JSON list of C-alpha atoms in Angstrom, two decimals:
[
{"chain": "T", "resi": 808, "resn": "MET", "atom": "CA", "xyz": [-4.81, 41.97, -72.18]},
{"chain": "T", "resi": 809, "resn": "SER", "atom": "CA", "xyz": [-5.68, 39.73, -69.25]},
{"chain": "T", "resi": 810, "resn": "ILE", "atom": "CA", "xyz": [-4.76, 36.05, -69.29]},
{"chain": "T", "resi": 811, "resn": "LYS", "atom": "CA", "xyz": [-8.48, 35.35, -68.97]},
{"chain": "T", "resi": 812, "resn": "GLN", "atom": "CA", "xyz": [-8.77, 36.26, -72.65]},
{"chain": "T", "resi": 813, "resn": "PHE", "atom": "CA", "xyz": [-6.30, 33.55, -73.66]},
{"chain": "T", "resi": 814, "resn": "SER", "atom": "CA", "xyz": [-7.58, 30.19, -74.89]},
{"chain": "T", "resi": 815, "resn": "ARG", "atom": "CA", "xyz": [-6.61, 26.88, -73.32]},
{"chain": "T", "resi": 816, "resn": "GLU", "atom": "CA", "xyz": [-4.63, 26.09, -76.47]},
{"chain": "T", "resi": 817, "resn": "GLN", "atom": "CA", "xyz": [-2.65, 29.35, -76.28]},
{"chain": "T", "resi": 818, "resn": "ILE", "atom": "CA", "xyz": [-1.78, 28.81, -72.63]},
{"chain": "T", "resi": 819, "resn": "THR", "atom": "CA", "xyz": [-0.89, 25.15, -73.08]},
{"chain": "T", "resi": 820, "resn": "GLU", "atom": "CA", "xyz": [1.35, 25.97, -76.03]},
{"chain": "T", "resi": 821, "resn": "GLY", "atom": "CA", "xyz": [3.00, 28.77, -74.05]},
{"chain": "T", "resi": 822, "resn": "ILE", "atom": "CA", "xyz": [3.77, 26.48, -71.12]},
{"chain": "T", "resi": 823, "resn": "ARG", "atom": "CA", "xyz": [5.08, 23.67, -73.32]},
{"chain": "T", "resi": 824, "resn": "LYS", "atom": "CA", "xyz": [7.64, 26.02, -74.87]},
{"chain": "T", "resi": 825, "resn": "TYR", "atom": "CA", "xyz": [9.38, 26.12, -71.49]},
{"chain": "T", "resi": 826, "resn": "HIS", "atom": "CA", "xyz": [8.76, 22.51, -70.48]},
{"chain": "T", "resi": 827, "resn": "VAL", "atom": "CA", "xyz": [11.53, 20.86, -68.48]},
{"chain": "T", "resi": 828, "resn": "GLU", "atom": "CA", "xyz": [11.64, 17.65, -66.47]},
{"chain": "T", "resi": 829, "resn": "PRO", "atom": "CA", "xyz": [8.79, 17.61, -63.92]},
{"chain": "T", "resi": 830, "resn": "ASP", "atom": "CA", "xyz": [9.99, 18.72, -60.49]},
{"chain": "T", "resi": 831, "resn": "GLN", "atom": "CA", "xyz": [7.84, 17.26, -57.71]},
{"chain": "T", "resi": 832, "resn": "ARG", "atom": "CA", "xyz": [10.13, 18.92, -55.14]},
{"chain": "T", "resi": 833, "resn": "ILE", "atom": "CA", "xyz": [8.46, 22.27, -55.80]},
{"chain": "T", "resi": 834, "resn": "ARG", "atom": "CA", "xyz": [6.44, 23.41, -52.78]},
{"chain": "T", "resi": 835, "resn": "LEU", "atom": "CA", "xyz": [6.15, 27.16, -53.37]},
{"chain": "T", "resi": 836, "resn": "LEU", "atom": "CA", "xyz": [5.78, 29.41, -56.40]},
{"chain": "T", "resi": 837, "resn": "PHE", "atom": "CA", "xyz": [6.13, 33.21, -56.32]},
{"chain": "T", "resi": 838, "resn": "ALA", "atom": "CA", "xyz": [3.83, 34.54, -59.04]},
{"chain": "T", "resi": 839, "resn": "ASN", "atom": "CA", "xyz": [2.85, 37.90, -60.47]},
{"chain": "T", "resi": 840, "resn": "GLU", "atom": "CA", "xyz": [-0.42, 39.10, -59.00]},
{"chain": "T", "resi": 841, "resn": "LYS", "atom": "CA", "xyz": [-1.92, 39.99, -62.38]},
{"chain": "T", "resi": 842, "resn": "LEU", "atom": "CA", "xyz": [-1.14, 37.87, -65.42]},
{"chain": "T", "resi": 843, "resn": "THR", "atom": "CA", "xyz": [-1.34, 39.69, -68.73]},
{"chain": "T", "resi": 844, "resn": "ALA", "atom": "CA", "xyz": [0.04, 39.53, -72.25]},
{"chain": "T", "resi": 845, "resn": "ASP", "atom": "CA", "xyz": [3.04, 41.52, -71.00]},
{"chain": "T", "resi": 846, "resn": "ASN", "atom": "CA", "xyz": [4.15, 38.90, -68.47]},
{"chain": "T", "resi": 847, "resn": "PHE", "atom": "CA", "xyz": [2.60, 35.82, -70.10]},
{"chain": "T", "resi": 848, "resn": "GLU", "atom": "CA", "xyz": [5.92, 34.32, -71.19]},
{"chain": "T", "resi": 849, "resn": "GLN", "atom": "CA", "xyz": [7.36, 34.80, -67.71]},
{"chain": "T", "resi": 850, "resn": "ALA", "atom": "CA", "xyz": [4.32, 33.11, -66.18]},
{"chain": "T", "resi": 851, "resn": "CYS", "atom": "CA", "xyz": [4.57, 30.17, -68.57]},
{"chain": "T", "resi": 852, "resn": "ALA", "atom": "CA", "xyz": [8.25, 29.69, -67.70]},
{"chain": "T", "resi": 853, "resn": "LEU", "atom": "CA", "xyz": [7.38, 29.81, -63.99]},
{"chain": "T", "resi": 854, "resn": "TYR", "atom": "CA", "xyz": [4.64, 27.19, -64.22]},
{"chain": "T", "resi": 855, "resn": "ALA", "atom": "CA", "xyz": [6.30, 24.91, -66.80]},
{"chain": "T", "resi": 856, "resn": "PRO", "atom": "CA", "xyz": [8.19, 22.72, -64.25]},
{"chain": "T", "resi": 857, "resn": "LEU", "atom": "CA", "xyz": [4.78, 21.69, -62.86]},
{"chain": "T", "resi": 858, "resn": "LEU", "atom": "CA", "xyz": [3.88, 19.79, -66.04]},
{"chain": "T", "resi": 859, "resn": "GLY", "atom": "CA", "xyz": [3.78, 16.13, -65.09]},
{"chain": "T", "resi": 860, "resn": "THR", "atom": "CA", "xyz": [3.61, 16.76, -61.33]},
{"chain": "T", "resi": 861, "resn": "ARG", "atom": "CA", "xyz": [0.68, 15.92, -59.07]},
{"chain": "T", "resi": 862, "resn": "PHE", "atom": "CA", "xyz": [-0.56, 17.85, -56.05]},
{"chain": "T", "resi": 863, "resn": "ASP", "atom": "CA", "xyz": [-3.54, 17.10, -53.86]},
{"chain": "T", "resi": 864, "resn": "THR", "atom": "CA", "xyz": [-4.42, 20.79, -53.50]},
{"chain": "T", "resi": 865, "resn": "VAL", "atom": "CA", "xyz": [-3.14, 24.23, -54.49]},
{"chain": "T", "resi": 866, "resn": "LEU", "atom": "CA", "xyz": [-3.19, 27.02, -51.89]},
{"chain": "T", "resi": 867, "resn": "VAL", "atom": "CA", "xyz": [-3.20, 30.53, -53.40]},
{"chain": "T", "resi": 868, "resn": "VAL", "atom": "CA", "xyz": [-2.21, 33.42, -51.13]},
{"chain": "T", "resi": 869, "resn": "GLU", "atom": "CA", "xyz": [-2.79, 37.05, -52.11]},
{"chain": "T", "resi": 870, "resn": "ARG", "atom": "CA", "xyz": [-3.39, 40.45, -50.52]},
{"chain": "T", "resi": 871, "resn": "LEU", "atom": "CA", "xyz": [-6.90, 41.61, -49.73]},
{"chain": "T", "resi": 872, "resn": "GLY", "atom": "CA", "xyz": [-6.13, 45.14, -50.91]},
{"chain": "T", "resi": 873, "resn": "PHE", "atom": "CA", "xyz": [-7.66, 46.99, -47.97]},
{"chain": "T", "resi": 874, "resn": "SER", "atom": "CA", "xyz": [-7.66, 46.78, -44.18]},
{"chain": "T", "resi": 875, "resn": "HIS", "atom": "CA", "xyz": [-10.18, 44.62, -42.37]},
{"chain": "T", "resi": 876, "resn": "ASP", "atom": "CA", "xyz": [-10.54, 43.26, -38.86]},
{"chain": "T", "resi": 877, "resn": "ARG", "atom": "CA", "xyz": [-10.70, 39.72, -40.21]},
{"chain": "T", "resi": 878, "resn": "LEU", "atom": "CA", "xyz": [-7.00, 39.44, -40.92]},
{"chain": "T", "resi": 879, "resn": "LEU", "atom": "CA", "xyz": [-6.87, 36.28, -43.04]},
{"chain": "T", "resi": 880, "resn": "PRO", "atom": "CA", "xyz": [-10.19, 35.84, -44.87]},
{"chain": "T", "resi": 881, "resn": "MET", "atom": "CA", "xyz": [-10.92, 32.79, -47.01]},
{"chain": "T", "resi": 882, "resn": "ILE", "atom": "CA", "xyz": [-13.69, 33.05, -49.58]},
{"chain": "T", "resi": 883, "resn": "SER", "atom": "CA", "xyz": [-16.69, 30.76, -49.05]},
{"chain": "T", "resi": 884, "resn": "ASP", "atom": "CA", "xyz": [-17.24, 29.51, -52.61]},
{"chain": "T", "resi": 885, "resn": "SER", "atom": "CA", "xyz": [-17.39, 25.76, -53.10]},
{"chain": "T", "resi": 886, "resn": "VAL", "atom": "CA", "xyz": [-16.41, 26.13, -56.76]},
{"chain": "T", "resi": 887, "resn": "LEU", "atom": "CA", "xyz": [-14.35, 28.77, -58.59]},
{"chain": "T", "resi": 888, "resn": "LYS", "atom": "CA", "xyz": [-15.12, 29.47, -62.24]},
{"chain": "T", "resi": 889, "resn": "THR", "atom": "CA", "xyz": [-12.78, 30.71, -64.96]},
{"chain": "T", "resi": 890, "resn": "PRO", "atom": "CA", "xyz": [-13.23, 30.82, -68.75]},
{"chain": "T", "resi": 891, "resn": "LEU", "atom": "CA", "xyz": [-11.59, 27.36, -68.78]},
{"chain": "T", "resi": 892, "resn": "GLY", "atom": "CA", "xyz": [-14.17, 25.78, -66.47]},
{"chain": "T", "resi": 893, "resn": "GLU", "atom": "CA", "xyz": [-14.89, 25.08, -62.82]},
{"chain": "T", "resi": 894, "resn": "VAL", "atom": "CA", "xyz": [-12.38, 24.25, -60.07]},
{"chain": "T", "resi": 895, "resn": "PRO", "atom": "CA", "xyz": [-13.60, 22.77, -56.77]},
{"chain": "T", "resi": 896, "resn": "VAL", "atom": "CA", "xyz": [-12.51, 24.28, -53.46]},
{"chain": "T", "resi": 897, "resn": "ASN", "atom": "CA", "xyz": [-11.03, 21.97, -50.81]},
{"chain": "T", "resi": 898, "resn": "ASP", "atom": "CA", "xyz": [-13.51, 22.72, -48.04]},
{"chain": "T", "resi": 899, "resn": "VAL", "atom": "CA", "xyz": [-11.86, 20.31, -45.60]},
{"chain": "T", "resi": 900, "resn": "LEU", "atom": "CA", "xyz": [-8.48, 22.04, -45.80]},
{"chain": "T", "resi": 901, "resn": "ARG", "atom": "CA", "xyz": [-10.11, 25.48, -45.67]},
{"chain": "T", "resi": 902, "resn": "ASN", "atom": "CA", "xyz": [-11.81, 24.51, -42.40]},
{"chain": "T", "resi": 903, "resn": "GLU", "atom": "CA", "xyz": [-8.55, 23.17, -41.02]},
{"chain": "T", "resi": 904, "resn": "PHE", "atom": "CA", "xyz": [-6.92, 26.56, -41.54]},
{"chain": "T", "resi": 905, "resn": "CYS", "atom": "CA", "xyz": [-9.77, 28.20, -39.63]},
{"chain": "T", "resi": 906, "resn": "ASP", "atom": "CA", "xyz": [-9.45, 25.65, -36.82]},
{"chain": "T", "resi": 907, "resn": "GLU", "atom": "CA", "xyz": [-5.67, 26.09, -36.63]},
{"chain": "T", "resi": 908, "resn": "GLU", "atom": "CA", "xyz": [-5.51, 29.84, -35.91]},
{"chain": "T", "resi": 909, "resn": "ASP", "atom": "CA", "xyz": [-8.10, 32.41, -34.80]},
{"chain": "T", "resi": 910, "resn": "ASP", "atom": "CA", "xyz": [-7.27, 34.95, -37.53]},
{"chain": "T", "resi": 911, "resn": "PHE", "atom": "CA", "xyz": [-8.45, 32.71, -40.39]},
{"chain": "T", "resi": 912, "resn": "TYR", "atom": "CA", "xyz": [-12.11, 33.27, -41.27]},
{"chain": "T", "resi": 913, "resn": "ILE", "atom": "CA", "xyz": [-14.38, 32.06, -44.02]},
{"chain": "T", "resi": 914, "resn": "ASP", "atom": "CA", "xyz": [-15.50, 35.46, -45.23]},
{"chain": "T", "resi": 915, "resn": "ASP", "atom": "CA", "xyz": [-16.36, 36.96, -48.64]},
{"chain": "T", "resi": 916, "resn": "ILE", "atom": "CA", "xyz": [-15.26, 40.52, -47.86]},
{"chain": "T", "resi": 917, "resn": "GLY", "atom": "CA", "xyz": [-12.64, 40.29, -50.63]},
{"chain": "T", "resi": 918, "resn": "ASN", "atom": "CA", "xyz": [-14.45, 37.93, -52.97]},
{"chain": "T", "resi": 919, "resn": "HIS", "atom": "CA", "xyz": [-14.44, 39.45, -56.47]},
{"chain": "T", "resi": 920, "resn": "GLU", "atom": "CA", "xyz": [-13.74, 38.47, -60.06]},
{"chain": "T", "resi": 921, "resn": "ASN", "atom": "CA", "xyz": [-10.38, 40.28, -60.18]},
{"chain": "T", "resi": 922, "resn": "MET", "atom": "CA", "xyz": [-8.76, 38.22, -57.43]},
{"chain": "T", "resi": 923, "resn": "SER", "atom": "CA", "xyz": [-5.34, 36.91, -58.40]},
{"chain": "T", "resi": 924, "resn": "ILE", "atom": "CA", "xyz": [-6.43, 33.32, -57.87]},
{"chain": "T", "resi": 925, "resn": "TYR", "atom": "CA", "xyz": [-8.47, 33.45, -61.08]},
{"chain": "T", "resi": 926, "resn": "ASP", "atom": "CA", "xyz": [-5.38, 34.45, -63.08]},
{"chain": "T", "resi": 927, "resn": "GLN", "atom": "CA", "xyz": [-3.31, 31.66, -61.53]},
{"chain": "T", "resi": 928, "resn": "LEU", "atom": "CA", "xyz": [-6.06, 29.12, -62.20]},
{"chain": "T", "resi": 929, "resn": "MET", "atom": "CA", "xyz": [-5.86, 29.82, -65.92]},
{"chain": "T", "resi": 930, "resn": "LEU", "atom": "CA", "xyz": [-2.38, 28.26, -65.94]},
{"chain": "T", "resi": 931, "resn": "LEU", "atom": "CA", "xyz": [-3.05, 25.63, -63.31]},
{"chain": "T", "resi": 932, "resn": "GLN", "atom": "CA", "xyz": [-6.08, 24.32, -65.20]},
{"chain": "T", "resi": 933, "resn": "CYS", "atom": "CA", "xyz": [-3.85, 23.68, -68.21]},
{"chain": "T", "resi": 934, "resn": "ILE", "atom": "CA", "xyz": [-1.38, 21.69, -66.10]},
{"chain": "T", "resi": 935, "resn": "MET", "atom": "CA", "xyz": [-3.36, 19.77, -63.47]},
{"chain": "T", "resi": 936, "resn": "PRO", "atom": "CA", "xyz": [-6.43, 17.84, -64.63]},
{"chain": "T", "resi": 937, "resn": "ASP", "atom": "CA", "xyz": [-7.71, 17.04, -61.12]},
{"chain": "T", "resi": 938, "resn": "LEU", "atom": "CA", "xyz": [-7.15, 20.45, -59.56]},
{"chain": "T", "resi": 939, "resn": "ASN", "atom": "CA", "xyz": [-8.72, 21.72, -56.35]},
{"chain": "T", "resi": 940, "resn": "VAL", "atom": "CA", "xyz": [-7.81, 24.90, -54.51]},
{"chain": "T", "resi": 941, "resn": "VAL", "atom": "CA", "xyz": [-7.95, 26.95, -51.32]},
{"chain": "T", "resi": 942, "resn": "SER", "atom": "CA", "xyz": [-7.75, 30.76, -51.22]},
{"chain": "T", "resi": 943, "resn": "VAL", "atom": "CA", "xyz": [-6.26, 32.89, -48.44]},
{"chain": "T", "resi": 944, "resn": "GLN", "atom": "CA", "xyz": [-6.21, 36.69, -48.52]},
{"chain": "T", "resi": 945, "resn": "ILE", "atom": "CA", "xyz": [-4.12, 38.93, -46.27]},
{"chain": "T", "resi": 946, "resn": "ALA", "atom": "CA", "xyz": [-5.93, 41.98, -44.90]},
{"chain": "T", "resi": 947, "resn": "GLU", "atom": "CA", "xyz": [-3.05, 43.32, -42.80]},
{"chain": "T", "resi": 948, "resn": "GLU", "atom": "CA", "xyz": [0.51, 42.80, -44.01]},
{"chain": "T", "resi": 949, "resn": "ARG", "atom": "CA", "xyz": [2.17, 43.55, -40.70]},
{"chain": "T", "resi": 950, "resn": "PRO", "atom": "CA", "xyz": [4.94, 41.20, -39.48]},
{"chain": "T", "resi": 951, "resn": "SER", "atom": "CA", "xyz": [2.88, 39.47, -36.79]},
{"chain": "T", "resi": 952, "resn": "VAL", "atom": "CA", "xyz": [0.19, 38.45, -39.30]},
{"chain": "T", "resi": 953, "resn": "ILE", "atom": "CA", "xyz": [2.76, 37.32, -41.86]},
{"chain": "T", "resi": 954, "resn": "ARG", "atom": "CA", "xyz": [4.56, 35.19, -39.30]},
{"chain": "T", "resi": 955, "resn": "GLU", "atom": "CA", "xyz": [1.26, 33.66, -38.19]},
{"chain": "T", "resi": 956, "resn": "LEU", "atom": "CA", "xyz": [0.37, 32.79, -41.78]},
{"chain": "T", "resi": 957, "resn": "ALA", "atom": "CA", "xyz": [3.82, 31.34, -42.47]},
{"chain": "T", "resi": 958, "resn": "TYR", "atom": "CA", "xyz": [3.69, 29.30, -39.27]},
{"chain": "T", "resi": 959, "resn": "THR", "atom": "CA", "xyz": [0.27, 27.88, -40.16]},
{"chain": "T", "resi": 960, "resn": "ILE", "atom": "CA", "xyz": [1.35, 27.01, -43.69]},
{"chain": "T", "resi": 961, "resn": "THR", "atom": "CA", "xyz": [4.49, 25.23, -42.54]},
{"chain": "T", "resi": 962, "resn": "GLU", "atom": "CA", "xyz": [2.80, 23.33, -39.71]},
{"chain": "T", "resi": 963, "resn": "LEU", "atom": "CA", "xyz": [-0.47, 22.41, -41.43]},
{"chain": "T", "resi": 964, "resn": "LEU", "atom": "CA", "xyz": [1.02, 21.51, -44.81]},
{"chain": "T", "resi": 965, "resn": "LEU", "atom": "CA", "xyz": [4.31, 19.97, -43.67]},
{"chain": "T", "resi": 966, "resn": "GLU", "atom": "CA", "xyz": [3.37, 16.38, -44.50]},
{"chain": "T", "resi": 967, "resn": "ARG", "atom": "CA", "xyz": [0.87, 17.20, -47.25]},
{"chain": "T", "resi": 968, "resn": "ASN", "atom": "CA", "xyz": [1.25, 17.27, -50.98]},
{"chain": "T", "resi": 969, "resn": "VAL", "atom": "CA", "xyz": [0.08, 20.88, -51.40]},
{"chain": "T", "resi": 970, "resn": "LEU", "atom": "CA", "xyz": [1.48, 23.50, -53.77]},
{"chain": "T", "resi": 971, "resn": "VAL", "atom": "CA", "xyz": [1.49, 27.06, -52.39]},
{"chain": "T", "resi": 972, "resn": "VAL", "atom": "CA", "xyz": [1.29, 29.97, -54.85]},
{"chain": "T", "resi": 973, "resn": "LEU", "atom": "CA", "xyz": [2.20, 33.40, -53.42]},
{"chain": "T", "resi": 974, "resn": "CYS", "atom": "CA", "xyz": [0.96, 36.38, -55.46]},
{"chain": "T", "resi": 975, "resn": "SER", "atom": "CA", "xyz": [2.55, 39.85, -55.43]},
{"chain": "T", "resi": 976, "resn": "ASP", "atom": "CA", "xyz": [2.85, 42.82, -57.79]},
{"chain": "T", "resi": 977, "resn": "ILE", "atom": "CA", "xyz": [6.43, 43.76, -58.68]},
{"chain": "T", "resi": 978, "resn": "SER", "atom": "CA", "xyz": [5.57, 45.97, -61.65]},
{"chain": "T", "resi": 979, "resn": "LYS", "atom": "CA", "xyz": [6.60, 49.09, -59.71]},
{"chain": "T", "resi": 980, "resn": "CYS", "atom": "CA", "xyz": [9.91, 47.60, -58.55]},
{"chain": "T", "resi": 981, "resn": "THR", "atom": "CA", "xyz": [13.02, 49.06, -60.18]},
{"chain": "T", "resi": 982, "resn": "PRO", "atom": "CA", "xyz": [15.83, 46.77, -61.39]},
{"chain": "T", "resi": 983, "resn": "ASP", "atom": "CA", "xyz": [17.80, 47.87, -58.31]},
{"chain": "T", "resi": 984, "resn": "ASP", "atom": "CA", "xyz": [14.87, 46.91, -56.05]},
{"chain": "T", "resi": 985, "resn": "ILE", "atom": "CA", "xyz": [14.67, 43.46, -57.63]},
{"chain": "T", "resi": 986, "resn": "ASP", "atom": "CA", "xyz": [18.42, 43.01, -57.31]},
{"chain": "T", "resi": 987, "resn": "LYS", "atom": "CA", "xyz": [18.35, 43.94, -53.62]},
{"chain": "T", "resi": 988, "resn": "ILE", "atom": "CA", "xyz": [15.51, 41.51, -52.94]},
{"chain": "T", "resi": 989, "resn": "ARG", "atom": "CA", "xyz": [17.26, 38.77, -54.91]},
{"chain": "T", "resi": 990, "resn": "GLN", "atom": "CA", "xyz": [20.52, 39.20, -53.00]},
{"chain": "T", "resi": 991, "resn": "MET", "atom": "CA", "xyz": [18.80, 39.29, -49.60]},
{"chain": "T", "resi": 992, "resn": "VAL", "atom": "CA", "xyz": [16.97, 36.05, -50.42]},
{"chain": "T", "resi": 993, "resn": "ARG", "atom": "CA", "xyz": [20.15, 34.37, -51.65]},
{"chain": "T", "resi": 994, "resn": "ASN", "atom": "CA", "xyz": [22.11, 35.54, -48.61]},
{"chain": "T", "resi": 995, "resn": "ASP", "atom": "CA", "xyz": [19.34, 34.57, -46.16]},
{"chain": "T", "resi": 996, "resn": "GLU", "atom": "CA", "xyz": [19.15, 38.12, -44.78]},
{"chain": "T", "resi": 997, "resn": "MET", "atom": "CA", "xyz": [15.65, 37.74, -43.41]},
{"chain": "T", "resi": 998, "resn": "SER", "atom": "CA", "xyz": [15.57, 40.77, -41.10]},
{"chain": "T", "resi": 999, "resn": "ALA", "atom": "CA", "xyz": [16.93, 43.07, -43.79]},
{"chain": "T", "resi": 1000, "resn": "LEU", "atom": "CA", "xyz": [14.49, 41.64, -46.33]},
{"chain": "T", "resi": 1001, "resn": "MET", "atom": "CA", "xyz": [11.47, 42.15, -44.08]},
{"chain": "T", "resi": 1002, "resn": "ASN", "atom": "CA", "xyz": [12.57, 45.68, -43.21]},
{"chain": "T", "resi": 1003, "resn": "PHE", "atom": "CA", "xyz": [13.12, 46.57, -46.86]},
{"chain": "T", "resi": 1004, "resn": "CYS", "atom": "CA", "xyz": [9.75, 45.18, -47.96]},
{"chain": "T", "resi": 1005, "resn": "ASN", "atom": "CA", "xyz": [7.79, 46.58, -45.02]},
{"chain": "T", "resi": 1006, "resn": "SER", "atom": "CA", "xyz": [9.32, 50.05, -45.37]},
{"chain": "T", "resi": 1007, "resn": "GLY", "atom": "CA", "xyz": [7.62, 50.58, -48.72]},
{"chain": "T", "resi": 1008, "resn": "ASP", "atom": "CA", "xyz": [10.97, 51.25, -50.38]},
{"chain": "T", "resi": 1009, "resn": "SER", "atom": "CA", "xyz": [10.99, 47.99, -52.33]},
{"chain": "T", "resi": 1010, "resn": "GLY", "atom": "CA", "xyz": [8.25, 49.05, -54.76]},
{"chain": "T", "resi": 1011, "resn": "MET", "atom": "CA", "xyz": [6.54, 45.69, -54.22]},
{"chain": "T", "resi": 1012, "resn": "ILE", "atom": "CA", "xyz": [2.77, 45.65, -53.76]},
{"chain": "T", "resi": 1013, "resn": "GLY", "atom": "CA", "xyz": [1.62, 42.65, -51.81]},
{"chain": "T", "resi": 1014, "resn": "THR", "atom": "CA", "xyz": [4.69, 42.11, -49.67]},
{"chain": "T", "resi": 1015, "resn": "GLY", "atom": "CA", "xyz": [2.68, 39.90, -47.31]},
{"chain": "T", "resi": 1016, "resn": "PRO", "atom": "CA", "xyz": [2.32, 36.87, -49.61]},
{"chain": "T", "resi": 1017, "resn": "PHE", "atom": "CA", "xyz": [5.95, 37.18, -50.68]},
{"chain": "T", "resi": 1018, "resn": "LEU", "atom": "CA", "xyz": [7.32, 37.34, -47.14]},
{"chain": "T", "resi": 1019, "resn": "ALA", "atom": "CA", "xyz": [5.01, 34.57, -45.92]},
{"chain": "T", "resi": 1020, "resn": "GLY", "atom": "CA", "xyz": [6.37, 32.40, -48.71]},
{"chain": "T", "resi": 1021, "resn": "ILE", "atom": "CA", "xyz": [9.99, 33.21, -47.91]},
{"chain": "T", "resi": 1022, "resn": "LEU", "atom": "CA", "xyz": [9.43, 32.44, -44.22]},
{"chain": "T", "resi": 1023, "resn": "SER", "atom": "CA", "xyz": [7.66, 29.18, -45.10]},
{"chain": "T", "resi": 1024, "resn": "ALA", "atom": "CA", "xyz": [10.51, 28.15, -47.38]},
{"chain": "T", "resi": 1025, "resn": "LYS", "atom": "CA", "xyz": [12.98, 28.89, -44.60]},
{"chain": "T", "resi": 1026, "resn": "ASN", "atom": "CA", "xyz": [10.95, 26.87, -42.08]},
{"chain": "T", "resi": 1027, "resn": "TRP", "atom": "CA", "xyz": [10.82, 23.93, -44.50]},
{"chain": "T", "resi": 1028, "resn": "GLU", "atom": "CA", "xyz": [14.53, 24.34, -45.28]},
{"chain": "T", "resi": 1029, "resn": "LEU", "atom": "CA", "xyz": [13.78, 24.49, -48.99]},
{"chain": "T", "resi": 1030, "resn": "VAL", "atom": "CA", "xyz": [16.34, 25.35, -51.63]},
{"chain": "T", "resi": 1031, "resn": "TYR", "atom": "CA", "xyz": [15.48, 28.65, -53.33]},
{"chain": "T", "resi": 1032, "resn": "LYS", "atom": "CA", "xyz": [15.62, 28.88, -57.08]},
{"chain": "T", "resi": 1033, "resn": "VAL", "atom": "CA", "xyz": [16.15, 32.60, -57.67]},
{"chain": "T", "resi": 1034, "resn": "PRO", "atom": "CA", "xyz": [16.26, 33.58, -61.36]},
{"chain": "T", "resi": 1035, "resn": "ASP", "atom": "CA", "xyz": [18.88, 36.05, -62.57]}
]
């Protein structure tokens, strides 16, 4: 069952079960691409530290799912709608991304109701009353594109109060795959991590958002919180 079938009350109750002290230091979240009843508890635990925090904007990064010559499309909607209501899009920040690098385009090639951003919004709408968002999709997950995206995120958002949510699918990863990824992140083995993810051996679908997030965290010198 998709999270879109959950009520606001169910989601709010789920998040509150895991509530801890608000952590405004959070800059990046690595989320499951599709949120369902099977991973609902995990998603609630991930988002719970955001209760009580305030961000000016949330940037959601996900894979496009197919190749396209516009490498980093950004959907053109001014408002995104979920069963919990409407969320405005930050048009100013979206345009700044397009002005910053040539590979960012406002383009609806990947605009559809099953985008991961709609799943993430179901939780975000229960946490942040004044939410606005920006969407970026990755058409080509090759290293040069990922580095460009990470560079733009770190430079453009360095002094801004923006939360970045990176969406990937790890449902096909084995426990050994997850352990390898976890250890590489903890040990700061960036080359090995990129090679493992890009080889296809990791089982991860949507390695681009994940790697862009790891590179951004490294550029910002953030402390990783890697669950066991």
